Amino acid sequence: MSYALAIDGISKSYGAVRAVSSLNLRIAPGERVALIGASGSGKSTLIRLASGLLTGDSGEVRVFGEAIQRSGKLTKDARKIRRRIGLIFQKFNLVNRMSVTSNVLVGALGRISELRGTFGFYCRADREAAYSALCQVGIEQHAHKRAEALSGGQQQRAAIARALVQRAKVIIADEPIASLDPKSAKRVMDILADLNKTQGITLLVSLHQVDYARAYFDRVVAMRGGEIVFDGPSSKLTPEFLTELYGASAEELILPGQAGPAETHQPMTRNDAPAELTRAH
Amino acid sequence: MSYALAIDGISKSYGAVRAVSSLNLRIAPGERVALIGASGSGKSTLIRLASGLLTGDSGEVRVFGEAIQRSGKLTKDARKIRRRIGLIFQKFNLVNRMSVTSNVLVGALGRISELRGTFGFYCRADREAAYSALCQVGIEQHAHKRAEALSGGQQQRAAIARALVQRAKVIIADEPIASLDPKSAKRVMDILADLNKTQGITLLVSLHQVDYARAYFDRVVAMRGGEIVFDGPSSKLTPEFLTELYGASAEELILPGQAGPAETHQPMTRNDAPAELTRAH
Amino acid sequence: EDIKQLNFGIISTESSAALSKSFEPMLKDLEKAVGVPVKAYFAQDYAGVIEGMRFKKVDLAWYGNKSAMEAVDRAGGEVFVQTTKKDGSKGYYSLLLVNKSRTDLNEVKDVLDCSKGLNFGNGDANSTSGNLVPSYYVFAINNVNPSNCYKNVAVSNHEGNALAVAMGQVDFATNNTESMDRLAQSRPDDFAKIKEIWRSPLIPSDPLVWRKDLPSDVKAKIHSFFLGYGRLGTPEEVSRAREILKTTSDGWGPFVASSDAQLYPIRQLELFKSKLKIQNDEKLSADEKKSKTAEIDGKLADLSKLMETTPNM
Amino acid sequence: MSTTNVTAVLPPPPVASVLSILVRTALLGLAVAVLVWAWYASEMDPAQLVRDSRNMAELGRDFFKPDFTEWEFYLKGMLETLAIAIWGTLLAVVFGIPFALLCSTNIAPAWITFPVRRMMDALRAINELVFALIFIAAVGLGPFAGVLALFVHTTGIIAKLFSEAVEAIDHGPVEGIRGTGATKLQEIVYGVIPQVLPLWIGFTLYRFESNVRSATVLGLVGGGGIGMTFNETMRSFQYEQAGAILVIVVITVSALDILSQRIRAKFI
Amino acid sequence: MSTTNVTAVLPPPPVASVLSILVRTALLGLAVAVLVWAWYASEMDPAQLVRDSRNMAELGRDFFKPDFTEWEFYLKGMLETLAIAIWGTLLAVVFGIPFALLCSTNIAPAWITFPVRRMMDALRAINELVFALIFIAAVGLGPFAGVLALFVHTTGIIAKLFSEAVEAIDHGPVEGIRGTGATKLQEIVYGVIPQVLPLWIGFTLYRFESNVRSATVLGLVGGGGIGMTFNETMRSFQYEQAGAILVIVVITVSALDILSQRIRAKFI
Ligand SMILES: Nc1ncnc2c1ncn2[C@@H]1O[C@H](COP(=O)(O)OP(=O)(O)OP(=O)(O)O)[C@@H](O)[C@H]1O
Ligand SMILES: Nc1ncnc2c1ncn2[C@@H]1O[C@H](COP(=O)(O)OP(=O)(O)OP(=O)(O)O)[C@@H](O)[C@H]1O
Ligand SMILES: [Mg+2]
Ligand SMILES: [Mg+2]
């Protein structure tokens, strides 16, 4: 069986900054993986590399066994492969001047015929899928507004709806709940978890909320300085490790004023050789 | 004594949507106020109204007794008054094509002579202030990069540094820690709390993390559908009220998988008449 | 008025590269004779030179007949000498051209037949030889209005018209002898496809015009320079000047004296033209037409009188 | 953690090498030298402008007594020109858009943008008269040759202006579309066009307006039009008539500009 | 909460009133009618183009034997034109920027933008020849009059193009600056200009290039230049020489375009 996502020795530098440095990561189909790490640790860069929106300086990315990029070049199939990846961006990347519905319908482009997609002749089923996705994230009443007229959280949910419409096999999301209130955040995470459970969709989601990572993901990958410094079950995420990861005291990290939940976890596992300790499948 | 921020009966509609509807809010100098509410409840609109970036359909906003807008029109002094308000935007609003330093130095414009500001002749003290603000938020090593080359969290911190350089008497921040990892978030909140304690700077900060609201703010204002539905000490924020506010079960809200901390708080206070219950000063 | 520099406007109808080079020696000699620097401007459009003269920014100019008329009328100019050709002739001819393959078109009356539905390539409204002369001598005299007579009247410059005839785009077109000489040299193939079916009376060669209000001592110096150039002085000087003239512009002989009277025939043509226009103007009532035509006829009569009393010699 | 009082030392700005400073100084010097040279070569003399400014008023006044007796003729000329400009511009836009995309470095690879840009440069650089002549050879004198000449020349301009707008877009939305597995064309349709549309509309109406004003080509092809009529009135010094034509052109251009604003407003 | 399976009903799109549908249909019909009218008015006949395309090739071929014997003269003409275009464009940019800002509906209020836009419309609409004549009256024949005429005309164009770029900016950064209490001018300097700079540079070099090519004005003022020389070669059917001049112009325009790209690349 091939991995849903297999990243081999990928690196990306911006001038002197090594945003991602010879990183390996394998995710099996149906896994739920959370990606955590301090601001600037390379999460977004990794996600852009994984989806072939950015080409690395070296290394390879395979999705269900097919390479999307190899040695700094996109493969011919990159576009086809991307259709299987539902992407949610940190900055939403909506088209401001289009309506929310049009933005969401774009998710169907990969599925429908090229000609119909190009001219925007979506069929009824596509429109229904778009509407149902908007309902799922709870912004159906804004369907006809321009994207730029939405509030921050509404925009983020529109971007999520676009990825839902895509019906991808893998969803890669970059801080999908950063701008959401607790209820909307929970709703979005529940949708993703449900997709995972009922349809076996693989999830790779970057997060800052360690608690969400614990609650919704069985596996957590932590990055620092472009490298993976922890890769294991979320139950092994101890306050001590988090202290090391972020460099502050553990109680402060999880949430100010409540050190409680951390105590229930097992002792910290610090992992400096992430490749070897990657969960076997 | 005049209020640091006094909002009287302000309303703003977008077509049929009443984003903010005849809202009253008074904040005394030196207060720390958190603004919470579901996505789309009108937090950003309120913040833009308070800073005079958006004119309401009616109502008045006064900063330290001076009106910045009145009955849908900016006053003549709006620009001068804005200098006293440090603003942090939900979407950062940095100038992508300028360097981080230039973006942060812009915070000094209100302070220095118009001519010098227009031509960008900042003096050494301004540059030092900018650098020190970058250090405070922890992105001094990115000072010479273009703003768009930063990661999401780094951009957010650059925007915060800009507000710090402004040395405002009031800081109004729209989800300043949404894209930040726990450590950076804590660091930013600590800076703000410190400014409040040592310099008496008034804070109005919108947040989605109820726990941060509890830990850092003495007063919480909750919005729903453009109106204030709670205004009181953060200790009174009970799970029951939050359930009502967001419409989901309380445990789910605070954080999935940990209902613990909520139990230590006092019983819920639901407030449907915010104007009367506004804390007296 | 103190003249520190003579501004010489030259309407450049041909290669200004060659033209400016060819004028250089003569202008040098002029400079010596007048004692102030001479600055030449080669403009393609006479409007600028004429307006320049009106506002005393141009002191001296070489114009075509029509533009000289404008300079005299609106810019305080005065004709003082006339150029001649190398061979001594004092002018050129306007032509009608057809394609050699058109055996049915051989003389003027062939193209005056309005029933044929011919396509006519006319010259620019302000071209003397391309428009004015044929309008009078071909159309006005024969009582033909081209815009009613032909299937299509296209307007172009000389070259465009010649090419249109060669390519068969129009059935006949106007032109002049000078343009045809150039065409024969540069595009003999096209030239060979064209035949001439009509030639106008002589059109006087171009005049030099000065600003009437130039100081009289300057005027005197200029006048004597041009008239004496290639005529007065030692035999060496004369032959040198003649050599220079031969290579100036498209080859000149010595200048001959002239005056505003040179323009009388041109003015006549213009008046005839406006008369024609009034007659064809459907917006005018019969009475208006009559009074306006009478006015023009009066002017024409005055002109004829002038031509008798003060002819241009 | 309390706010640390950082010793306020400016981080050293990225070091500019001696070479790059030298190069910059040299470039600056060159720019100044070119400006000075051009000043003298153009015989600039602002003092004279002030000294004889009364002349300008005198000449300008001639145009301010517009004579509209021939207004029907002018209007006819305006309509002729509009007809030619409409098709010349429309064709240019239709053909210019694909070329513009092929010229944009953020859409096409360098080995395509380079030759296509040079081709577009040539279309602009080669005088409209040449194209007019070439088309006269094929279709004869008349407005059609004018349409074709305007079309070819305008294509070069549209391609350049459009492509520079494309190069200045925000890449986020395009990546958003790309991430769904959309084809290149779909990326353009959904990610690029919505962003550049207001600018493209503005450019198109600007070029349309220029084509309406353009007289040279139409003078050559014998296509008639307001520009030619204007040139004729100028040549015969009928400034009153010229003034009247200018009034018509100014009104047309203003109308187009207002139209342009209203259309763009829908897309901004 | 599990994902609800919403009955997939499309929300009714904002209702278009019967009136607005009627208006839209009418506008569409009008547009088609105008296109059809313009088609016949321009005597469009694509078939003829194909039929006689051999003529085009024949005529075009004449230009492909460039004759460079006079190259020094052409180069001199090119330099003259460059000098005039440099100052004409530079002045237009300097004066055009403030006007562009006053034309931008997102910067100035309507009671300012409207009259200023109409003024700029007039600068574009009034033929360059008129300005050239007016300046000749003040400063006499020569390149300076050409500079002034180009300057005035180009100002109208620059103001329009620049202001449309300004109207298409992202407002976020501007609000970011405004929030600090910056003055209007500072908002423009820090919020607007960085966003539009790449486009502005492109427009400036495009207009510079157009001014280099512009011959009409220079023909009138007797300022010389390559455009005039080109017209002359065309009039005397010296297509080989014309071809040589075109080669020089194409190279210059390409060089300017490449320069434009390199400068813009620094700001994109
Ligand atoms: N420019 C606009 N045009 C139309 N509607 C708008 C516009 N801006 C905001 N709205 C609407 O007004 C409401 C309040 O928006 P606002 O941005 O204030 O919400 P918010 O509380 O900041 O939400 P979030 O937490 O998602 O940022 C939303 O329903 C939004 O769709
Ligand atoms: N285009 C770029 N040019 C230069 N440096 C860049 C660029 N993009 C990212 N970087 C740098 O690469 C590093 C990793 O960035 P990345 O966006 O992957 O961080 P991140 O983990 O997503 O952070 P955040 O949580 O703040 O979004 C950062 O230090 C950032 O400054
Ligand atoms: Mg990121
Ligand atoms: Mg908001």
JSON list of N, CA, C and O in Angstrom, two decimals, chain D residues 197-214:
[
{"chain": "D", "resi": 197, "resn": "LEU", "atom": "N", "xyz": [-9.49, 42.79, -14.22]},
{"chain": "D", "resi": 197, "resn": "LEU", "atom": "CA", "xyz": [-10.58, 43.29, -15.05]},
{"chain": "D", "resi": 197, "resn": "LEU", "atom": "C", "xyz": [-10.76, 44.81, -15.00]},
{"chain": "D", "resi": 197, "resn": "LEU", "atom": "O", "xyz": [-10.87, 45.45, -16.05]},
{"chain": "D", "resi": 198, "resn": "PRO", "atom": "N", "xyz": [-10.78, 45.43, -13.81]},
{"chain": "D", "resi": 198, "resn": "PRO", "atom": "CA", "xyz": [-10.97, 46.88, -13.81]},
{"chain": "D", "resi": 198, "resn": "PRO", "atom": "C", "xyz": [-9.89, 47.60, -14.62]},
{"chain": "D", "resi": 198, "resn": "PRO", "atom": "O", "xyz": [-10.17, 48.51, -15.38]},
{"chain": "D", "resi": 199, "resn": "LEU", "atom": "N", "xyz": [-8.65, 47.15, -14.45]},
{"chain": "D", "resi": 199, "resn": "LEU", "atom": "CA", "xyz": [-7.57, 47.79, -15.21]},
{"chain": "D", "resi": 199, "resn": "LEU", "atom": "C", "xyz": [-7.75, 47.54, -16.70]},
{"chain": "D", "resi": 199, "resn": "LEU", "atom": "O", "xyz": [-7.59, 48.44, -17.53]},
{"chain": "D", "resi": 200, "resn": "TRP", "atom": "N", "xyz": [-8.06, 46.31, -17.07]},
{"chain": "D", "resi": 200, "resn": "TRP", "atom": "CA", "xyz": [-8.20, 45.98, -18.49]},
{"chain": "D", "resi": 200, "resn": "TRP", "atom": "C", "xyz": [-9.29, 46.83, -19.13]},
{"chain": "D", "resi": 200, "resn": "TRP", "atom": "O", "xyz": [-9.14, 47.31, -20.27]},
{"chain": "D", "resi": 201, "resn": "ILE", "atom": "N", "xyz": [-10.39, 47.00, -18.42]},
{"chain": "D", "resi": 201, "resn": "ILE", "atom": "CA", "xyz": [-11.48, 47.81, -18.99]},
{"chain": "D", "resi": 201, "resn": "ILE", "atom": "C", "xyz": [-11.00, 49.24, -19.19]},
{"chain": "D", "resi": 201, "resn": "ILE", "atom": "O", "xyz": [-11.23, 49.85, -20.24]},
{"chain": "D", "resi": 202, "resn": "GLY", "atom": "N", "xyz": [-10.29, 49.75, -18.20]},
{"chain": "D", "resi": 202, "resn": "GLY", "atom": "CA", "xyz": [-9.76, 51.11, -18.33]},
{"chain": "D", "resi": 202, "resn": "GLY", "atom": "C", "xyz": [-8.84, 51.23, -19.54]},
{"chain": "D", "resi": 202, "resn": "GLY", "atom": "O", "xyz": [-8.95, 52.15, -20.34]},
{"chain": "D", "resi": 203, "resn": "PHE", "atom": "N", "xyz": [-7.92, 50.28, -19.69]},
{"chain": "D", "resi": 203, "resn": "PHE", "atom": "CA", "xyz": [-6.98, 50.32, -20.81]},
{"chain": "D", "resi": 203, "resn": "PHE", "atom": "C", "xyz": [-7.72, 50.27, -22.14]},
{"chain": "D", "resi": 203, "resn": "PHE", "atom": "O", "xyz": [-7.38, 50.98, -23.09]},
{"chain": "D", "resi": 204, "resn": "THR", "atom": "N", "xyz": [-8.71, 49.38, -22.21]},
{"chain": "D", "resi": 204, "resn": "THR", "atom": "CA", "xyz": [-9.42, 49.20, -23.48]},
{"chain": "D", "resi": 204, "resn": "THR", "atom": "C", "xyz": [-10.10, 50.50, -23.87]},
{"chain": "D", "resi": 204, "resn": "THR", "atom": "O", "xyz": [-9.99, 50.95, -25.02]},
{"chain": "D", "resi": 205, "resn": "LEU", "atom": "N", "xyz": [-10.76, 51.13, -22.90]},
{"chain": "D", "resi": 205, "resn": "LEU", "atom": "CA", "xyz": [-11.45, 52.36, -23.27]},
{"chain": "D", "resi": 205, "resn": "LEU", "atom": "C", "xyz": [-10.46, 53.48, -23.56]},
{"chain": "D", "resi": 205, "resn": "LEU", "atom": "O", "xyz": [-10.73, 54.34, -24.40]},
{"chain": "D", "resi": 206, "resn": "TYR", "atom": "N", "xyz": [-9.31, 53.43, -22.92]},
{"chain": "D", "resi": 206, "resn": "TYR", "atom": "CA", "xyz": [-8.28, 54.43, -23.26]},
{"chain": "D", "resi": 206, "resn": "TYR", "atom": "C", "xyz": [-7.80, 54.24, -24.69]},
{"chain": "D", "resi": 206, "resn": "TYR", "atom": "O", "xyz": [-7.68, 55.19, -25.46]},
{"chain": "D", "resi": 207, "resn": "ARG", "atom": "N", "xyz": [-7.55, 53.00, -25.06]},
{"chain": "D", "resi": 207, "resn": "ARG", "atom": "CA", "xyz": [-7.08, 52.76, -26.43]},
{"chain": "D", "resi": 207, "resn": "ARG", "atom": "C", "xyz": [-8.18, 53.04, -27.44]},
{"chain": "D", "resi": 207, "resn": "ARG", "atom": "O", "xyz": [-7.92, 53.51, -28.55]},
{"chain": "D", "resi": 208, "resn": "PHE", "atom": "N", "xyz": [-9.40, 52.75, -27.06]},
{"chain": "D", "resi": 208, "resn": "PHE", "atom": "CA", "xyz": [-10.51, 53.05, -27.96]},
{"chain": "D", "resi": 208, "resn": "PHE", "atom": "C", "xyz": [-10.55, 54.54, -28.24]},
{"chain": "D", "resi": 208, "resn": "PHE", "atom": "O", "xyz": [-10.63, 54.98, -29.38]},
{"chain": "D", "resi": 209, "resn": "GLU", "atom": "N", "xyz": [-10.43, 55.29, -27.15]},
{"chain": "D", "resi": 209, "resn": "GLU", "atom": "CA", "xyz": [-10.43, 56.74, -27.25]},
{"chain": "D", "resi": 209, "resn": "GLU", "atom": "C", "xyz": [-9.25, 57.22, -28.13]},
{"chain": "D", "resi": 209, "resn": "GLU", "atom": "O", "xyz": [-9.42, 58.07, -28.99]},
{"chain": "D", "resi": 210, "resn": "SER", "atom": "N", "xyz": [-8.07, 56.63, -27.93]},
{"chain": "D", "resi": 210, "resn": "SER", "atom": "CA", "xyz": [-6.94, 57.02, -28.77]},
{"chain": "D", "resi": 210, "resn": "SER", "atom": "C", "xyz": [-7.23, 56.71, -30.22]},
{"chain": "D", "resi": 210, "resn": "SER", "atom": "O", "xyz": [-6.88, 57.49, -31.11]},
{"chain": "D", "resi": 211, "resn": "ASN", "atom": "N", "xyz": [-7.84, 55.57, -30.46]},
{"chain": "D", "resi": 211, "resn": "ASN", "atom": "CA", "xyz": [-8.11, 55.21, -31.85]},
{"chain": "D", "resi": 211, "resn": "ASN", "atom": "C", "xyz": [-9.14, 56.14, -32.46]},
{"chain": "D", "resi": 211, "resn": "ASN", "atom": "O", "xyz": [-9.08, 56.44, -33.65]},
{"chain": "D", "resi": 212, "resn": "VAL", "atom": "N", "xyz": [-10.07, 56.60, -31.65]},
{"chain": "D", "resi": 212, "resn": "VAL", "atom": "CA", "xyz": [-11.03, 57.57, -32.17]},
{"chain": "D", "resi": 212, "resn": "VAL", "atom": "C", "xyz": [-10.29, 58.83, -32.59]},
{"chain": "D", "resi": 212, "resn": "VAL", "atom": "O", "xyz": [-10.59, 59.44, -33.60]},
{"chain": "D", "resi": 213, "resn": "ARG", "atom": "N", "xyz": [-9.30, 59.19, -31.79]},
{"chain": "D", "resi": 213, "resn": "ARG", "atom": "CA", "xyz": [-8.56, 60.41, -32.10]},
{"chain": "D", "resi": 213, "resn": "ARG", "atom": "C", "xyz": [-7.58, 60.23, -33.25]},
{"chain": "D", "resi": 213, "resn": "ARG", "atom": "O", "xyz": [-7.21, 61.19, -33.91]},
{"chain": "D", "resi": 214, "resn": "SER", "atom": "N", "xyz": [-7.15, 59.01, -33.45]},
{"chain": "D", "resi": 214, "resn": "SER", "atom": "CA", "xyz": [-6.08, 58.77, -34.42]},
{"chain": "D", "resi": 214, "resn": "SER", "atom": "C", "xyz": [-6.51, 59.14, -35.83]},
{"chain": "D", "resi": 214, "resn": "SER", "atom": "O", "xyz": [-7.51, 58.68, -36.34]}
]
